[in-house]
Amino acid sequence: MITAQGLYEKLKNIHVGSPVCRFTEENCELLLPTIRRIEELKREKNAIILVHNYVAPQIFYGVADHTGDSFGLSKAARESTADVIVFAAVRFMAETAKILNPGKTVLDPNPNGGCSLADGITGADVKRLRAEYPDHTFVCYINTTAEVKAQCHVCVTSSNVYKIMERIENDKIYFLPDRLMGENVINFLRAKGVKKQIEVYDGTCYVHEEYQPASIDQVRRNFPGVDVLVHPECQPSVVNKADYVGSTTGMLNHVRQSKDDTFFLLTECGLTGILQSEFPEKKFVGSCTTCRYMKANSLEDVLNVLENPQPAQIIQLSPEVQQNALRCLERMFEYAE
Ligand code: 13P
Ligand code: SF4
């Protein structure tokens, strides 16, 4: 059971993002009653809380049972024996947990759980595209709604997109909705000499599309030897300058294993915060950006959704969407093995 001192130890080195707790011992003390009540409710309801790497650190360090990237959290949801799953992230991740666990109650505490990628395409859009490209295998990024997954053949995440796209037998693929990730995959496969005809949808993540290659040049000038880590939702001109490209957990593991002492992360601030907490001896330079959707989760939202979930916070899917989206996700687990 975490104490105010224990929470403070985890939060005190975090200097990015928009903390609710100002990370003094006194303010950590103020968070404790909410954290204790959440712990009580978890026991009462046999619930677990899954928290994405971008979510506010007082939730990440205060109440999470599992933390990670979208692939790791999907696996945790799939393997869970709890009756209730609270998914502190964004809507499409909570929906994914429900697709994998139709018999469990899955709760979404986030009052603003969208995502610029997931909101940019509908199931009806994919249906239309499938009629236009009947010979293509439709691959969707996990940052899509359950309706979109239900219309696609295979799902991917940032941790396995390159591998799965290479493994798909069909050489005609339609990738959606992230145009930049799609372009990065095309470049990766071309560099390996793999010939595939890949169409991409025109969606982007509003956080990652903003990063510019010039910032990497400037940081490299100011900090020679800096290790540059980039999320594959960034533009190809940014990805091409990276030392490491991968998912949020991939970046975390890269820093853990690296002998370098200075890092520049081109991704959401939540990850930089975790790394500042986990590796206080290492230096994280340059700026990061916050995702307004991920940061909409508060500790109070987590408490309220456990105590008294509102109908809109309980994930419900039609049996048809549930079954078809599950097939799409199961294919991801098969290809990713
Ligand atoms: P990860 O799966 O790498 O955590 O990414 C999810 C996401 O939304 C990135 O913007
Ligand atoms: Fe969506 Fe971008 Fe936020 Fe990730 S960072 S949840 S892709 S808007």
Short mmCIF file of C-alpha atoms and ligand atoms in Angstrom, two decimals:
data_model
loop_
_atom_site.label_atom_id
_atom_site.label_comp_id
_atom_site.label_asym_id
_atom_site.label_seq_id
_atom_site.Cartn_x
_atom_site.Cartn_y
_atom_site.Cartn_z
CA MET A 1 0.00 0.00 0.00
CA ILE A 2 1.56 3.31 -1.06
CA THR A 3 2.28 6.00 1.52
CA ALA A 4 2.48 9.79 1.01
CA GLN A 5 6.27 9.54 1.40
CA GLY A 6 6.40 6.66 -1.11
CA LEU A 7 4.31 8.62 -3.62
CA TYR A 8 6.44 11.70 -3.12
CA GLU A 9 9.61 9.66 -3.80
CA LYS A 10 8.10 8.59 -7.15
CA LEU A 11 6.88 12.07 -8.14
CA LYS A 12 9.54 14.43 -6.84
CA ASN A 13 11.84 14.24 -9.90
CA ILE A 14 9.09 14.81 -12.47
CA HIS A 15 9.39 18.26 -14.04
CA VAL A 16 7.20 17.98 -17.16
CA GLY A 17 3.49 17.86 -17.99
CA SER A 18 0.64 19.35 -16.03
CA PRO A 19 0.75 17.79 -12.58
CA VAL A 20 -2.31 17.97 -10.37
CA CYS A 21 -0.10 17.20 -7.40
CA ARG A 22 2.69 19.81 -7.28
CA PHE A 23 4.81 16.97 -6.04
CA THR A 24 5.51 18.28 -2.58
CA GLU A 25 5.14 15.89 0.35
CA GLU A 26 2.18 17.92 1.64
CA ASN A 27 0.27 17.65 -1.63
CA CYS A 28 0.99 13.95 -1.90
CA GLU A 29 -0.50 13.68 1.62
CA LEU A 30 -3.67 15.39 0.29
CA LEU A 31 -4.02 12.75 -2.46
CA LEU A 32 -3.90 9.86 0.00
CA PRO A 33 -7.61 9.73 1.05
CA THR A 34 -8.65 9.45 -2.63
CA ILE A 35 -6.02 6.77 -3.26
CA ARG A 36 -7.09 4.81 -0.15
CA ARG A 37 -10.77 4.91 -1.20
CA ILE A 38 -9.84 3.68 -4.70
CA GLU A 39 -7.88 0.80 -3.15
CA GLU A 40 -10.89 -0.13 -1.00
CA LEU A 41 -13.22 -0.12 -4.01
CA LYS A 42 -10.78 -2.23 -6.03
CA ARG A 43 -10.88 -4.91 -3.31
CA GLU A 44 -14.68 -4.70 -2.91
CA LYS A 45 -15.37 -5.02 -6.65
CA ASN A 46 -12.46 -7.29 -7.64
CA ALA A 47 -11.32 -4.53 -10.00
CA ILE A 48 -7.96 -3.71 -11.59
CA ILE A 49 -6.76 -0.39 -12.95
CA LEU A 50 -4.76 -0.24 -16.19
CA VAL A 51 -2.87 3.01 -16.79
CA HIS A 52 -1.19 4.13 -20.01
CA ASN A 53 2.31 5.64 -19.93
CA TYR A 54 0.94 9.10 -20.87
CA VAL A 55 -1.56 9.39 -18.01
CA ALA A 56 -0.90 11.80 -15.10
CA PRO A 57 1.85 10.48 -12.80
CA GLN A 58 -0.25 10.58 -9.61
CA ILE A 59 -2.59 8.01 -11.28
CA PHE A 60 0.32 6.06 -12.80
CA TYR A 61 2.19 5.79 -9.49
CA GLY A 62 -0.78 6.08 -7.12
CA VAL A 63 -3.33 3.44 -8.17
CA ALA A 64 -2.22 1.41 -11.23
CA ASP A 65 -2.14 -2.40 -11.22
CA HIS A 66 -0.60 -2.48 -14.69
CA THR A 67 1.09 0.30 -16.66
CA GLY A 68 2.44 0.28 -20.19
CA ASP A 69 1.91 0.91 -23.88
CA SER A 70 -1.23 -0.05 -25.78
CA PHE A 71 0.07 -3.56 -26.62
CA GLY A 72 1.19 -4.34 -23.06
CA LEU A 73 -2.07 -3.10 -21.57
CA SER A 74 -4.12 -5.09 -24.11
CA LYS A 75 -2.22 -8.20 -23.04
CA ALA A 76 -2.79 -7.37 -19.36
CA ALA A 77 -6.53 -6.93 -20.07
CA ARG A 78 -6.64 -10.23 -21.99
CA GLU A 79 -4.96 -12.15 -19.16
CA SER A 80 -6.84 -10.53 -16.27
CA THR A 81 -9.06 -12.55 -13.92
CA ALA A 82 -10.65 -9.43 -12.36
CA ASP A 83 -14.40 -8.80 -12.68
CA VAL A 84 -13.97 -5.11 -13.43
CA ILE A 85 -11.31 -3.35 -15.52
CA VAL A 86 -10.87 0.41 -15.17
CA PHE A 87 -8.85 1.68 -18.13
CA ALA A 88 -7.25 5.06 -17.44
CA ALA A 89 -6.21 6.14 -20.94
CA VAL A 90 -8.45 7.00 -23.90
CA ARG A 91 -11.69 5.46 -25.19
CA PHE A 92 -10.26 3.18 -27.88
CA MET A 93 -8.02 1.45 -25.31
CA ALA A 94 -10.97 0.78 -22.96
CA GLU A 95 -12.93 -0.53 -25.96
CA THR A 96 -10.04 -2.84 -26.83
CA ALA A 97 -10.12 -4.27 -23.29
CA LYS A 98 -13.87 -4.89 -23.69
CA ILE A 99 -13.42 -6.60 -27.07
CA LEU A 100 -10.91 -8.94 -25.41
CA ASN A 101 -13.16 -9.46 -22.35
CA PRO A 102 -16.80 -9.46 -23.41
CA GLY A 103 -17.86 -10.96 -20.06
CA LYS A 104 -16.19 -8.33 -17.87
CA THR A 105 -17.28 -4.84 -16.90
CA VAL A 106 -14.89 -2.37 -18.53
CA LEU A 107 -15.02 1.21 -17.27
CA ASP A 108 -13.66 4.36 -18.92
CA PRO A 109 -13.09 7.14 -16.35
CA ASN A 110 -12.03 9.71 -18.97
CA PRO A 111 -14.52 12.54 -19.57
CA ASN A 112 -12.72 13.46 -22.83
CA GLY A 113 -11.46 10.12 -24.06
CA GLY A 114 -11.07 10.82 -27.77
CA CYS A 115 -7.88 10.60 -29.82
CA SER A 116 -7.18 12.54 -32.98
CA LEU A 117 -6.37 9.31 -34.84
CA ALA A 118 -9.33 7.25 -33.57
CA ASP A 119 -11.77 10.14 -34.17
CA GLY A 120 -10.59 10.62 -37.75
CA ILE A 121 -12.19 7.54 -39.33
CA THR A 122 -15.48 5.63 -38.94
CA GLY A 123 -16.56 2.06 -39.60
CA ALA A 124 -18.60 3.36 -42.57
CA ASP A 125 -15.43 4.95 -44.04
CA VAL A 126 -13.65 1.58 -43.88
CA LYS A 127 -16.63 -0.23 -45.43
CA ARG A 128 -16.49 2.19 -48.38
CA LEU A 129 -12.69 1.76 -48.72
CA ARG A 130 -12.98 -2.01 -48.66
CA ALA A 131 -15.36 -1.86 -51.62
CA GLU A 132 -12.84 0.38 -53.42
CA TYR A 133 -9.84 -1.87 -52.58
CA PRO A 134 -11.31 -5.41 -52.60
CA ASP A 135 -7.93 -7.17 -53.01
CA HIS A 136 -6.20 -5.39 -50.10
CA THR A 137 -5.64 -6.64 -46.56
CA PHE A 138 -6.95 -3.92 -44.24
CA VAL A 139 -4.61 -3.22 -41.35
CA CYS A 140 -5.70 -0.85 -38.60
CA TYR A 141 -3.60 0.80 -35.94
CA ILE A 142 -4.98 0.06 -32.45
CA ASN A 143 -5.83 3.79 -32.20
CA THR A 144 -9.23 3.15 -33.82
CA THR A 145 -12.77 2.57 -32.55
CA ALA A 146 -14.23 -0.93 -32.14
CA GLU A 147 -16.43 -0.29 -35.25
CA VAL A 148 -13.31 0.37 -37.33
CA LYS A 149 -11.50 -2.70 -35.99
CA ALA A 150 -14.59 -4.77 -36.82
CA GLN A 151 -14.17 -3.80 -40.50
CA CYS A 152 -10.43 -4.63 -40.66
CA HIS A 153 -8.45 -7.87 -41.03
CA VAL A 154 -5.51 -7.23 -38.67
CA CYS A 155 -4.75 -4.77 -35.88
CA VAL A 156 -1.25 -3.46 -35.05
CA THR A 157 0.29 -1.29 -32.34
CA SER A 158 3.37 0.91 -32.37
CA SER A 159 5.31 -1.98 -30.82
CA ASN A 160 4.64 -4.48 -33.63
CA VAL A 161 3.57 -2.51 -36.73
CA TYR A 162 6.82 -2.98 -38.68
CA LYS A 163 6.98 -6.72 -37.93
CA ILE A 164 3.31 -7.44 -38.70
CA MET A 165 3.23 -5.38 -41.91
CA GLU A 166 6.26 -7.34 -43.13
CA ARG A 167 4.70 -10.70 -42.14
CA ILE A 168 1.34 -10.19 -43.85
CA GLU A 169 1.28 -12.57 -46.82
CA ASN A 170 -0.74 -10.32 -49.15
CA ASP A 171 1.45 -7.76 -50.94
CA LYS A 172 -1.50 -5.35 -51.23
CA ILE A 173 -2.22 -3.64 -47.90
CA TYR A 174 -4.43 -0.73 -46.89
CA PHE A 175 -3.08 0.82 -43.66
CA LEU A 176 -5.22 3.14 -41.52
CA PRO A 177 -5.67 5.68 -40.05
CA ASP A 178 -2.14 7.05 -39.38
CA ARG A 179 -0.62 8.40 -42.60
CA LEU A 180 2.74 9.17 -40.98
CA MET A 181 3.08 5.73 -39.42
CA GLY A 182 2.10 4.23 -42.78
CA GLU A 183 4.81 6.26 -44.55
CA ASN A 184 7.36 5.16 -41.94
CA VAL A 185 6.44 1.51 -42.56
CA ILE A 186 6.73 1.99 -46.34
CA ASN A 187 10.24 3.46 -45.88
CA PHE A 188 11.23 0.65 -43.50
CA LEU A 189 10.07 -2.10 -45.88
CA ARG A 190 11.66 -0.39 -48.89
CA ALA A 191 14.99 -0.20 -47.04
CA LYS A 192 14.75 -3.97 -46.37
CA GLY A 193 13.94 -4.68 -50.02
CA VAL A 194 10.42 -5.94 -49.19
CA LYS A 195 8.07 -5.13 -52.08
CA LYS A 196 4.48 -4.33 -51.07
CA GLN A 197 1.85 -2.05 -52.47
CA ILE A 198 0.67 -0.04 -49.43
CA GLU A 199 -2.16 2.51 -49.47
CA VAL A 200 -2.48 4.80 -46.44
CA TYR A 201 -5.37 6.76 -44.95
CA ASP A 202 -4.88 10.46 -44.19
CA GLY A 203 -5.12 10.59 -40.37
CA THR A 204 -2.52 12.00 -37.96
CA CYS A 205 -1.88 12.34 -34.22
CA TYR A 206 -2.04 16.04 -33.38
CA VAL A 207 0.75 15.61 -30.76
CA HIS A 208 3.31 13.70 -32.81
CA GLU A 209 2.80 15.37 -36.21
CA GLU A 210 4.09 18.66 -34.74
CA TYR A 211 7.67 17.51 -34.12
CA GLN A 212 10.22 18.86 -36.58
CA PRO A 213 13.61 17.49 -37.69
CA ALA A 214 15.19 20.90 -36.97
CA SER A 215 14.64 20.39 -33.21
CA ILE A 216 16.66 17.18 -33.36
CA ASP A 217 19.49 19.00 -35.18
CA GLN A 218 19.47 21.72 -32.52
CA VAL A 219 19.43 19.28 -29.60
CA ARG A 220 22.26 17.26 -31.19
CA ARG A 221 24.31 20.49 -31.52
CA ASN A 222 23.67 21.44 -27.88
CA PHE A 223 24.10 17.95 -26.43
CA PRO A 224 26.64 15.95 -28.46
CA GLY A 225 26.12 12.21 -27.92
CA VAL A 226 22.41 12.63 -27.06
CA ASP A 227 20.27 9.52 -27.72
CA VAL A 228 17.18 10.54 -29.76
CA LEU A 229 14.03 8.42 -29.25
CA VAL A 230 11.06 8.85 -31.58
CA HIS A 231 7.52 7.44 -31.68
CA PRO A 232 6.50 6.01 -35.09
CA GLU A 233 3.51 8.43 -35.23
CA CYS A 234 6.07 11.19 -36.05
CA GLN A 235 6.83 12.43 -39.57
CA PRO A 236 9.33 10.36 -41.62
CA SER A 237 11.75 13.34 -41.65
CA VAL A 238 11.82 13.07 -37.82
CA VAL A 239 11.89 9.25 -37.69
CA ASN A 240 14.83 9.23 -40.15
CA LYS A 241 16.94 11.22 -37.66
CA ALA A 242 16.19 8.96 -34.68
CA ASP A 243 18.57 6.62 -32.85
CA TYR A 244 15.60 4.53 -31.69
CA VAL A 245 12.02 4.27 -33.02
CA GLY A 246 9.40 2.44 -30.99
CA SER A 247 6.39 2.35 -28.73
CA THR A 248 6.30 4.15 -25.39
CA THR A 249 7.29 0.97 -23.50
CA GLY A 250 9.92 0.28 -26.18
CA MET A 251 11.44 3.71 -25.43
CA LEU A 252 11.30 3.06 -21.69
CA ASN A 253 13.14 -0.25 -22.12
CA HIS A 254 15.64 1.39 -24.47
CA VAL A 255 16.53 3.99 -21.81
CA ARG A 256 16.70 1.26 -19.13
CA GLN A 257 19.21 -0.74 -21.21
CA SER A 258 21.21 2.20 -22.58
CA LYS A 259 24.63 3.20 -21.30
CA ASP A 260 24.02 6.79 -22.52
CA ASP A 261 23.23 9.50 -20.01
CA THR A 262 21.38 12.10 -22.13
CA PHE A 263 18.12 11.49 -24.03
CA PHE A 264 15.73 13.48 -26.21
CA LEU A 265 12.23 11.98 -26.44
CA LEU A 266 9.87 13.02 -29.22
CA THR A 267 6.63 11.88 -27.69
CA GLU A 268 4.03 12.84 -25.09
CA CYS A 269 5.34 14.32 -21.80
CA GLY A 270 3.95 11.50 -19.66
CA LEU A 271 6.72 9.18 -20.77
CA THR A 272 9.45 11.75 -20.06
CA GLY A 273 7.96 12.15 -16.57
CA ILE A 274 8.12 8.40 -15.86
CA LEU A 275 11.71 8.28 -17.09
CA GLN A 276 12.68 11.25 -14.91
CA SER A 277 11.21 9.38 -11.96
CA GLU A 278 12.75 5.98 -12.78
CA PHE A 279 16.20 7.23 -13.84
CA PRO A 280 16.98 10.39 -11.84
CA GLU A 281 20.68 10.03 -12.70
CA LYS A 282 19.95 10.42 -16.45
CA LYS A 283 19.28 13.69 -18.27
CA PHE A 284 16.18 14.30 -20.47
CA VAL A 285 16.62 17.32 -22.73
CA GLY A 286 14.48 19.24 -25.22
CA SER A 287 10.75 19.75 -24.88
CA CYS A 288 7.77 17.42 -24.97
CA THR A 289 4.05 17.96 -25.58
CA THR A 290 0.97 16.85 -23.66
CA CYS A 291 -1.99 14.97 -25.13
CA ARG A 292 -5.18 16.67 -23.97
CA TYR A 293 -7.09 13.40 -24.24
CA MET A 294 -4.75 11.32 -22.06
CA LYS A 295 -4.35 14.14 -19.56
CA ALA A 296 -8.14 14.48 -19.13
CA ASN A 297 -8.07 11.58 -16.61
CA SER A 298 -8.00 12.63 -12.93
CA LEU A 299 -7.78 10.58 -9.73
CA GLU A 300 -11.31 11.75 -8.89
CA ASP A 301 -12.57 10.39 -12.23
CA VAL A 302 -11.05 7.00 -11.36
CA LEU A 303 -12.71 7.08 -7.93
CA ASN A 304 -16.10 8.15 -9.34
CA VAL A 305 -16.14 5.55 -12.08
CA LEU A 306 -15.47 2.79 -9.55
CA GLU A 307 -17.97 4.15 -7.03
CA ASN A 308 -20.82 5.03 -9.33
CA PRO A 309 -20.20 4.44 -13.04
CA GLN A 310 -22.42 6.43 -15.40
CA PRO A 311 -23.94 4.55 -18.38
CA ALA A 312 -21.63 6.37 -20.83
CA GLN A 313 -18.58 5.18 -18.86
CA ILE A 314 -19.50 1.48 -19.14
CA ILE A 315 -18.19 0.14 -22.44
CA GLN A 316 -20.86 -1.66 -24.44
CA LEU A 317 -20.50 -3.11 -27.92
CA SER A 318 -22.96 -4.82 -30.23
CA PRO A 319 -22.33 -8.60 -30.56
CA GLU A 320 -21.43 -8.18 -34.25
CA VAL A 321 -18.83 -5.45 -33.62
CA GLN A 322 -17.52 -7.41 -30.63
CA GLN A 323 -16.98 -10.63 -32.63
CA ASN A 324 -15.46 -9.04 -35.74
CA ALA A 325 -13.20 -6.69 -33.77
CA LEU A 326 -12.03 -9.64 -31.64
CA ARG A 327 -11.01 -11.52 -34.79
CA CYS A 328 -8.98 -8.48 -35.90
CA LEU A 329 -7.22 -8.28 -32.50
CA GLU A 330 -6.62 -12.04 -32.27
CA ARG A 331 -4.86 -11.91 -35.66
CA MET A 332 -2.56 -9.25 -34.19
CA PHE A 333 -1.61 -11.55 -31.30
CA GLU A 334 -0.94 -14.40 -33.79
CA TYR A 335 1.23 -12.26 -36.11
CA ALA A 336 3.07 -10.64 -33.20
CA GLU A 337 4.23 -13.96 -31.68
P1 13P B 1 1.93 3.34 -27.43
O1 13P B 1 1.21 2.08 -27.78
O2 13P B 1 3.32 3.41 -27.99
O3 13P B 1 1.94 3.58 -25.96
O4 13P B 1 1.21 4.55 -28.15
C1 13P B 1 -0.10 4.91 -27.94
C2 13P B 1 -0.37 6.28 -28.38
O5 13P B 1 -1.49 6.74 -28.35
C3 13P B 1 0.73 7.08 -28.88
O6 13P B 1 0.34 8.36 -29.17
FE1 SF4 B 2 -4.22 9.85 -29.75
FE2 SF4 B 2 -2.03 11.26 -30.24
FE3 SF4 B 2 -3.14 11.37 -27.83
FE4 SF4 B 2 -1.86 9.14 -28.65
S1 SF4 B 2 -0.97 11.15 -28.27
S2 SF4 B 2 -3.86 9.23 -27.62
S3 SF4 B 2 -2.39 9.14 -30.84
S4 SF4 B 2 -4.06 12.09 -29.77
#
